[in-house]
Short mmCIF file of C-alpha atoms in Angstrom, two decimals:
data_model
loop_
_atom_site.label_atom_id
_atom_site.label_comp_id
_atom_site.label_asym_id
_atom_site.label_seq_id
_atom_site.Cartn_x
_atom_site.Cartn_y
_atom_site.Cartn_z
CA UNK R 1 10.36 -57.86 -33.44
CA UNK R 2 9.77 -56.33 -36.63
CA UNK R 3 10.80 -59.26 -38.38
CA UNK R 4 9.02 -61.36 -36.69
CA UNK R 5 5.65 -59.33 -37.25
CA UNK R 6 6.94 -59.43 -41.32
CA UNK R 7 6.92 -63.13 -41.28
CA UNK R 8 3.66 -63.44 -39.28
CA UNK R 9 1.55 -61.53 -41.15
CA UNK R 10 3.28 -62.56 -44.55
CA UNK R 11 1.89 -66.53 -43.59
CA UNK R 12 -1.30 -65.38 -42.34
CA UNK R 13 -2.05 -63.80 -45.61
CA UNK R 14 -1.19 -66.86 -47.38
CA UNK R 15 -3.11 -69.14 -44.72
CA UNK R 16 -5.96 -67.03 -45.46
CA UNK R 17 -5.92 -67.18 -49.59
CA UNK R 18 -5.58 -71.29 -49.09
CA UNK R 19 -9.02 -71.06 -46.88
CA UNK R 20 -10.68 -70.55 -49.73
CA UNK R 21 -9.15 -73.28 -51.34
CA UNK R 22 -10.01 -75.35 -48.88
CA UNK R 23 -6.05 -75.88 -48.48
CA UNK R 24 -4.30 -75.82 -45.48
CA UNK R 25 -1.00 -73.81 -45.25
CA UNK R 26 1.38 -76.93 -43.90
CA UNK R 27 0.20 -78.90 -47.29
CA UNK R 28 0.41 -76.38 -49.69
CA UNK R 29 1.93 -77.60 -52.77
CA UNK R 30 4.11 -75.52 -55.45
CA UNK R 31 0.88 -74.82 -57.73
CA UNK R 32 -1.04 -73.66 -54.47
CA UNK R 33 1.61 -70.83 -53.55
CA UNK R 34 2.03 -70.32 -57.20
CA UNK R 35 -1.65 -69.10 -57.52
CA UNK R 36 -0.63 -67.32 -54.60
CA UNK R 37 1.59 -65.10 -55.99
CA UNK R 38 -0.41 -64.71 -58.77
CA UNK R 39 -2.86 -63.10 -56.93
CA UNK R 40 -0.42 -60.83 -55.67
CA UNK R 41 0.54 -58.76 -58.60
CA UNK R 42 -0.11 -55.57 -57.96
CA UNK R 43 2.50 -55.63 -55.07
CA UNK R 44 5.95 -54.73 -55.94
CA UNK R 45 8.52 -57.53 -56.25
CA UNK R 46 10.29 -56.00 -53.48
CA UNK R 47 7.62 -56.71 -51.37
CA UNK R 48 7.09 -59.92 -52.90
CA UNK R 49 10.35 -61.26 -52.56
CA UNK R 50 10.32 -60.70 -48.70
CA UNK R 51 6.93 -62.63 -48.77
CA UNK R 52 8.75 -65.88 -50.81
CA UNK R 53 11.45 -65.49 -48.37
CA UNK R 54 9.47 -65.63 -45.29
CA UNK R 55 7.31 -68.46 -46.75
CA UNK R 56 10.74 -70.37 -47.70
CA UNK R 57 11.65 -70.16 -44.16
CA UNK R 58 8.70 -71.62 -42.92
CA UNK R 59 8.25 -74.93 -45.34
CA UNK R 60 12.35 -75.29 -44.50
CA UNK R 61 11.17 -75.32 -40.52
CA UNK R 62 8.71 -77.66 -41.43
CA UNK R 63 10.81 -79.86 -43.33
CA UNK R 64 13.60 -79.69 -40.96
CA UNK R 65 11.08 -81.08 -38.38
CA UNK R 66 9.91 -84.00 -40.70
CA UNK R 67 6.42 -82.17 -40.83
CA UNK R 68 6.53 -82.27 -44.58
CA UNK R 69 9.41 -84.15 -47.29
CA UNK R 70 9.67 -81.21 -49.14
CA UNK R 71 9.99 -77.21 -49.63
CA UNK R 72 7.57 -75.95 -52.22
CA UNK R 73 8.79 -73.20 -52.64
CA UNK R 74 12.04 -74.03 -54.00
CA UNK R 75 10.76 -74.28 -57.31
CA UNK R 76 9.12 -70.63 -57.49
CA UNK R 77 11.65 -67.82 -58.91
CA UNK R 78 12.49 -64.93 -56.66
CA UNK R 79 10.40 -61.42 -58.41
CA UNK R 80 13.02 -59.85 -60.25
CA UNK R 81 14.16 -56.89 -59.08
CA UNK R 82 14.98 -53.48 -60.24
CA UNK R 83 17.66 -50.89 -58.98
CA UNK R 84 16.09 -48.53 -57.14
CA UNK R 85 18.14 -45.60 -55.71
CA UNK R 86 17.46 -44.52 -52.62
CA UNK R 87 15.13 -41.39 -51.82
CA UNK R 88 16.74 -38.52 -49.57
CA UNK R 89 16.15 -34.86 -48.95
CA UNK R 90 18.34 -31.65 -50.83
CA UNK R 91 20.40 -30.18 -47.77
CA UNK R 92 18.03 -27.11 -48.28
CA UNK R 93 15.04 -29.28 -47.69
CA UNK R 94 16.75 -30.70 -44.34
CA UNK R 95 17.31 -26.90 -43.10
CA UNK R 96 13.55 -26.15 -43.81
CA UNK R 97 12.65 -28.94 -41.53
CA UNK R 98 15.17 -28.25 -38.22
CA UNK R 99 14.78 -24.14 -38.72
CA UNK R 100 10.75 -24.97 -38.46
CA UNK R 101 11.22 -27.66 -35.62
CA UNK R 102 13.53 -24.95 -33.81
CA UNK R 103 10.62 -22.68 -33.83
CA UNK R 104 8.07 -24.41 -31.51
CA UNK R 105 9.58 -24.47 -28.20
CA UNK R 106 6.47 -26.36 -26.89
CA UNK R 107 7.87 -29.16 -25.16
CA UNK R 108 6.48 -31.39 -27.96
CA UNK R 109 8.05 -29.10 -30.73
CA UNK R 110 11.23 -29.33 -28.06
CA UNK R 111 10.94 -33.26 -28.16
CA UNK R 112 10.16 -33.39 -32.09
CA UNK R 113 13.91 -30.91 -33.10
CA UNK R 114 15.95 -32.68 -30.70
CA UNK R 115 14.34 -35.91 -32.82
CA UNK R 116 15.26 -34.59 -35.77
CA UNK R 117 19.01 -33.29 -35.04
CA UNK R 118 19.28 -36.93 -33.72
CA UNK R 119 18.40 -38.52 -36.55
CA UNK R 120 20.11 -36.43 -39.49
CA UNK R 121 23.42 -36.08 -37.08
CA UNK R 122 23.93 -39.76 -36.82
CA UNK R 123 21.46 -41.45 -39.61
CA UNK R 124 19.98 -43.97 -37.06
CA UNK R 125 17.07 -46.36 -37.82
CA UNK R 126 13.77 -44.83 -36.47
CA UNK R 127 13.61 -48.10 -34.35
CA UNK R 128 17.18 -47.52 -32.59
CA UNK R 129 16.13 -43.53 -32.37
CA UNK R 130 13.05 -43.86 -30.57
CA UNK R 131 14.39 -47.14 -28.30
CA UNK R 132 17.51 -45.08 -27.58
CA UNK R 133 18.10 -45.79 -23.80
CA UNK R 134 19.35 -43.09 -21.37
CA UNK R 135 22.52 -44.52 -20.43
CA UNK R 136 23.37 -44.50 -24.07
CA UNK R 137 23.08 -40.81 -23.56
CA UNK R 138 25.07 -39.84 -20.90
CA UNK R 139 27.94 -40.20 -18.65
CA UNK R 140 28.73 -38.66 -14.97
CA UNK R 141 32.53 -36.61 -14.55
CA UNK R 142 34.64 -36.72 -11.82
CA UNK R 143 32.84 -34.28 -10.04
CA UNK R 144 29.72 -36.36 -10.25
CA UNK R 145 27.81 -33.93 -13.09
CA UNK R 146 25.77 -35.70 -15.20
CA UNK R 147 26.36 -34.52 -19.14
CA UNK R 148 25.42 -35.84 -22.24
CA UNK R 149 28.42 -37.35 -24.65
CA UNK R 150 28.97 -36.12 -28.09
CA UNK R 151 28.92 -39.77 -29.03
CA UNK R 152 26.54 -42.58 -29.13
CA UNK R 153 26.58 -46.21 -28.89
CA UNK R 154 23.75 -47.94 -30.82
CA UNK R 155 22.29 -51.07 -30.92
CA UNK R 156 21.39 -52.04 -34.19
CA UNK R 157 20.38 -55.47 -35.78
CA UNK R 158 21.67 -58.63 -34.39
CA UNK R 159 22.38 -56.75 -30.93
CA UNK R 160 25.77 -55.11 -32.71
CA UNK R 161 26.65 -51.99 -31.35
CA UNK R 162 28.22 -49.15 -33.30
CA UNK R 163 29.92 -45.80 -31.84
CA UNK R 164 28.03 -42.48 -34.10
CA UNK R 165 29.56 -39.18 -32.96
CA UNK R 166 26.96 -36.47 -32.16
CA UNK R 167 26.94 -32.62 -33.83
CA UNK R 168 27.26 -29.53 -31.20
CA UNK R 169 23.47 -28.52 -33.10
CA UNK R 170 21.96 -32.18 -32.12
CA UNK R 171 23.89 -32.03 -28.36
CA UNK R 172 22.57 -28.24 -27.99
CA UNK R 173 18.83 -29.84 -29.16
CA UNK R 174 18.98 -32.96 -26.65
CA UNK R 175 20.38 -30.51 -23.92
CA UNK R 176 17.01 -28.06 -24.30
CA UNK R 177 14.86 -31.49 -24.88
CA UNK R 178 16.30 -32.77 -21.56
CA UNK R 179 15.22 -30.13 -19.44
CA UNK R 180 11.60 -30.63 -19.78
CA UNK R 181 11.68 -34.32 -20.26
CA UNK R 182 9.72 -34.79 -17.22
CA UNK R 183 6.87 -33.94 -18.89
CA UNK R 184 6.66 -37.47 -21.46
CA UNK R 185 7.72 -39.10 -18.21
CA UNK R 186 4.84 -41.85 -17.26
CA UNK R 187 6.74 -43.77 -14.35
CA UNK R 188 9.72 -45.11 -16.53
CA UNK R 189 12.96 -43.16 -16.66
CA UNK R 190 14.44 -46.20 -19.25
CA UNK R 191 14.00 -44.41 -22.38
CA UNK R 192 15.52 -40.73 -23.78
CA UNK R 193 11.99 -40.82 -25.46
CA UNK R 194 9.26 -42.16 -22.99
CA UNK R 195 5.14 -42.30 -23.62
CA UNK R 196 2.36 -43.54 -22.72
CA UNK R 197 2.54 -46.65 -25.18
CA UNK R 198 2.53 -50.16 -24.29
CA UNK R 199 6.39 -50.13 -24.88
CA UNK R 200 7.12 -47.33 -22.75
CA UNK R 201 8.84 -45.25 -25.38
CA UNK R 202 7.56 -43.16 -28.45
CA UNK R 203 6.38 -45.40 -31.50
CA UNK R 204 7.67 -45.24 -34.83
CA UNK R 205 4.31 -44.31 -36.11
CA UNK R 206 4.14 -41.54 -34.01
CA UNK R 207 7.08 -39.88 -35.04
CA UNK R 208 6.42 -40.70 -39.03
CA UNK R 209 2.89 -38.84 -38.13
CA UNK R 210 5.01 -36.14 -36.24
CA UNK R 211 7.32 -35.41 -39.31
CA UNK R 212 4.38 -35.45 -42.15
CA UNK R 213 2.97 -32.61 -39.93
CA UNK R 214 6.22 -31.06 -39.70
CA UNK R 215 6.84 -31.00 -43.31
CA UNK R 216 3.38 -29.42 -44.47
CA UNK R 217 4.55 -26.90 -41.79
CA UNK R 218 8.04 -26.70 -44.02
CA UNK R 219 6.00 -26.19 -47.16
CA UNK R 220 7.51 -29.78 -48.77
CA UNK R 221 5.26 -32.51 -50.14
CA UNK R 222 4.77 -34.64 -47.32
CA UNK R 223 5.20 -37.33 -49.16
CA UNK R 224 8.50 -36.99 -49.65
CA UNK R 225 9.29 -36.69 -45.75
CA UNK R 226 9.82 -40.54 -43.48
CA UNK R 227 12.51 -41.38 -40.88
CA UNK R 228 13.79 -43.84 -43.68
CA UNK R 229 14.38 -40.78 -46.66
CA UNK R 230 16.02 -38.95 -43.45
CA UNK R 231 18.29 -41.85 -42.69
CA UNK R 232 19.08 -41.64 -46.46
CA UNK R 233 19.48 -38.14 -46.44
CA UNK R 234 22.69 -38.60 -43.68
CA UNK R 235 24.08 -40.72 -45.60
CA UNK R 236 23.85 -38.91 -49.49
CA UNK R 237 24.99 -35.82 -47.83
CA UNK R 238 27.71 -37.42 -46.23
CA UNK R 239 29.45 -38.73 -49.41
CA UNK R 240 28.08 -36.03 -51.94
CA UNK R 241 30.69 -33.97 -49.31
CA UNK R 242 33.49 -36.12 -49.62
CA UNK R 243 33.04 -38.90 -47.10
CA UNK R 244 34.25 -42.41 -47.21
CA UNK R 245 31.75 -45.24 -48.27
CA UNK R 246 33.39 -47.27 -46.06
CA UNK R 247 32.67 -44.96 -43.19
CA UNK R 248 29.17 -44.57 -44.22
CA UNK R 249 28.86 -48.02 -43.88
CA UNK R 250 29.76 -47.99 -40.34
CA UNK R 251 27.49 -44.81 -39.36
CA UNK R 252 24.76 -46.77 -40.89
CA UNK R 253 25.41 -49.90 -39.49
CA UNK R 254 25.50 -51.98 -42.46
CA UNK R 255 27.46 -55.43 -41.89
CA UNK R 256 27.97 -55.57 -45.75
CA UNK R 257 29.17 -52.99 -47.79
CA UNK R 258 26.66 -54.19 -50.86
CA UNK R 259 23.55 -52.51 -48.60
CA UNK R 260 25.68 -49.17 -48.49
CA UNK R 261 26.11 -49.43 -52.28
CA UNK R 262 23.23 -48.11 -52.81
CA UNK R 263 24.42 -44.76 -52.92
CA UNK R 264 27.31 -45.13 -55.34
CA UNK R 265 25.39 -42.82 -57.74
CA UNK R 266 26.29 -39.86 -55.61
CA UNK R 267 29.95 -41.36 -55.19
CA UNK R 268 29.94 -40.70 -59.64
CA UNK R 269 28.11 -37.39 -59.55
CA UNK R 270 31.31 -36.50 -56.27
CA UNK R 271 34.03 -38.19 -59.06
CA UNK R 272 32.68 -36.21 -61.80
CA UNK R 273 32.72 -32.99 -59.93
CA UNK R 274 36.10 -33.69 -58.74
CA UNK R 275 37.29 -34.44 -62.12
CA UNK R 276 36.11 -31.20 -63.60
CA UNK R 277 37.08 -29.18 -60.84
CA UNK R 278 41.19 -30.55 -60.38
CA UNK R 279 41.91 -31.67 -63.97
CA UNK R 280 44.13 -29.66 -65.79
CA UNK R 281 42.23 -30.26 -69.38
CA UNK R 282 38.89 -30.07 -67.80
CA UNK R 283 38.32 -26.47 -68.65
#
């Protein structure tokens, strides 16, 4: 779905710079979407590059379909792109946040820790945290007792599912978030999260808003605080402490191992540490 919004805004932007060119988007030629671009400068080439990818797609569907002979965008370069390393919180940082989250037992300061020890226990994308169905969550014994795993199955991208164990701190948060549940409950018992939005669950942007609040709260720059840097966070602390990349990879749900590469700058700083620790000329 998110996709899909990408790619619909990203051609209604362009339909809407041809307007006044008194273009129209199906007969846009490689000068036209040039200009385009042009115009588009102060955006960063990340963010341009999505938009020439989603515009590629569409002139291919319209070629494919015999709408147009050819793909005008097949001449236009791709914005170069920089390395950029990933943003992520110190471990100290992380601590701030869950010890002031732990604090409010409101049941929205309740809902927000058991969030948080969700998301830093098993790096999940905010989308798969707050879509996280029930019967993800728990399983029935023998004796017919409902409990919650200390696992999770996700459903990431492309409908792939994953297996993420779960902490004791993030199944000791869920278990006090569980108990007063009933009162985000608005006639749907699908979701671990439910609201009162048109999706039945808590939105992404309410949780973002949710943890900028809670990090003025922490006394960090706000700034600095998103699900995403969180999700990034799991995974730098995971191999600055000795984890596998390849492991990483599968937490994360990354079908290539080039997206987990990303953090191979804390894989050097964990090398050079090691080397200067175990070496016998390192001193």
């Amino acid at each position: 779905k998110n996709t899909t919004d990408s790619y619909c805004r990203d051609l209604k932007n362009l339909q809407y710079f041809l307007q006044a060119m008194n273009v129209k988007i199906a007969a846009a030629s490689t000068e036209d979407i040039r200009k385009y671009f042009v115009s588009l400068k102060e955006f960063s080439p990340k963010t341009n590059a999505r938009r020439l990818s989603s515009l590629r797609q569409y002139y291919k569907f319209l070629c494919t379909d015999e709408i147009r002979p050819d793909n005008p965008t097949l001449k236009i370069e791709s914005p170069k792109q920089g390395t950029s390393l990933p943003k992520y919180l110190s471990q100290e940082e992380v601590e701030a946040l869950l010890t002031t989250a732990s604090g409010d037992k409101s049941p929205e300061g309740l809902r927000l820790y058991a969030l948080l020890e969700l998301l830093y226990a098993s790096g999940m994308r905010v989308t798969e945290l707050v879509t996280l169905p029930m019967k993800s969550l728990q399983k029935i014994t023998k004796d017919k007792v409902v409990v919650i795993r200390n696992f999770l199955i996700i459903k990431g991208k492309g409908g792939k599912e994953r297996l993420v164990p779960l902490n004791k701190s993030a199944v000791t948060a869920l278990e006090g978030y569980l108990k007063i549940r009933g009162c985000f409950i608005f006639n749907d018992d699908k979701w671990v999260f439910p609201s009162n939005s048109k999706d039945g669950h808590l939105t992404r942007q309410r949780f973002h808003q949710l943890l900028k609040e809670l990090a003025v709260n922490s006394a960090i720059d706000r700034d600095k605080v998103s699900p995403h840097v969180l999700r990034h966070s799991f995974a730098s602390h995971l191999l600055h402490n000795g984890a596998d990349l390849r492991i990483v990879q599968e937490l994360l749900g990354h079908s290539d191992i080039s997206s987990t590469q990303i953090y191979t700058h804390i894989l050097n700083e964990r090398m050079k540490e090691l080397v200067f620790e175990n070496h016998p000329l390192a001193g």
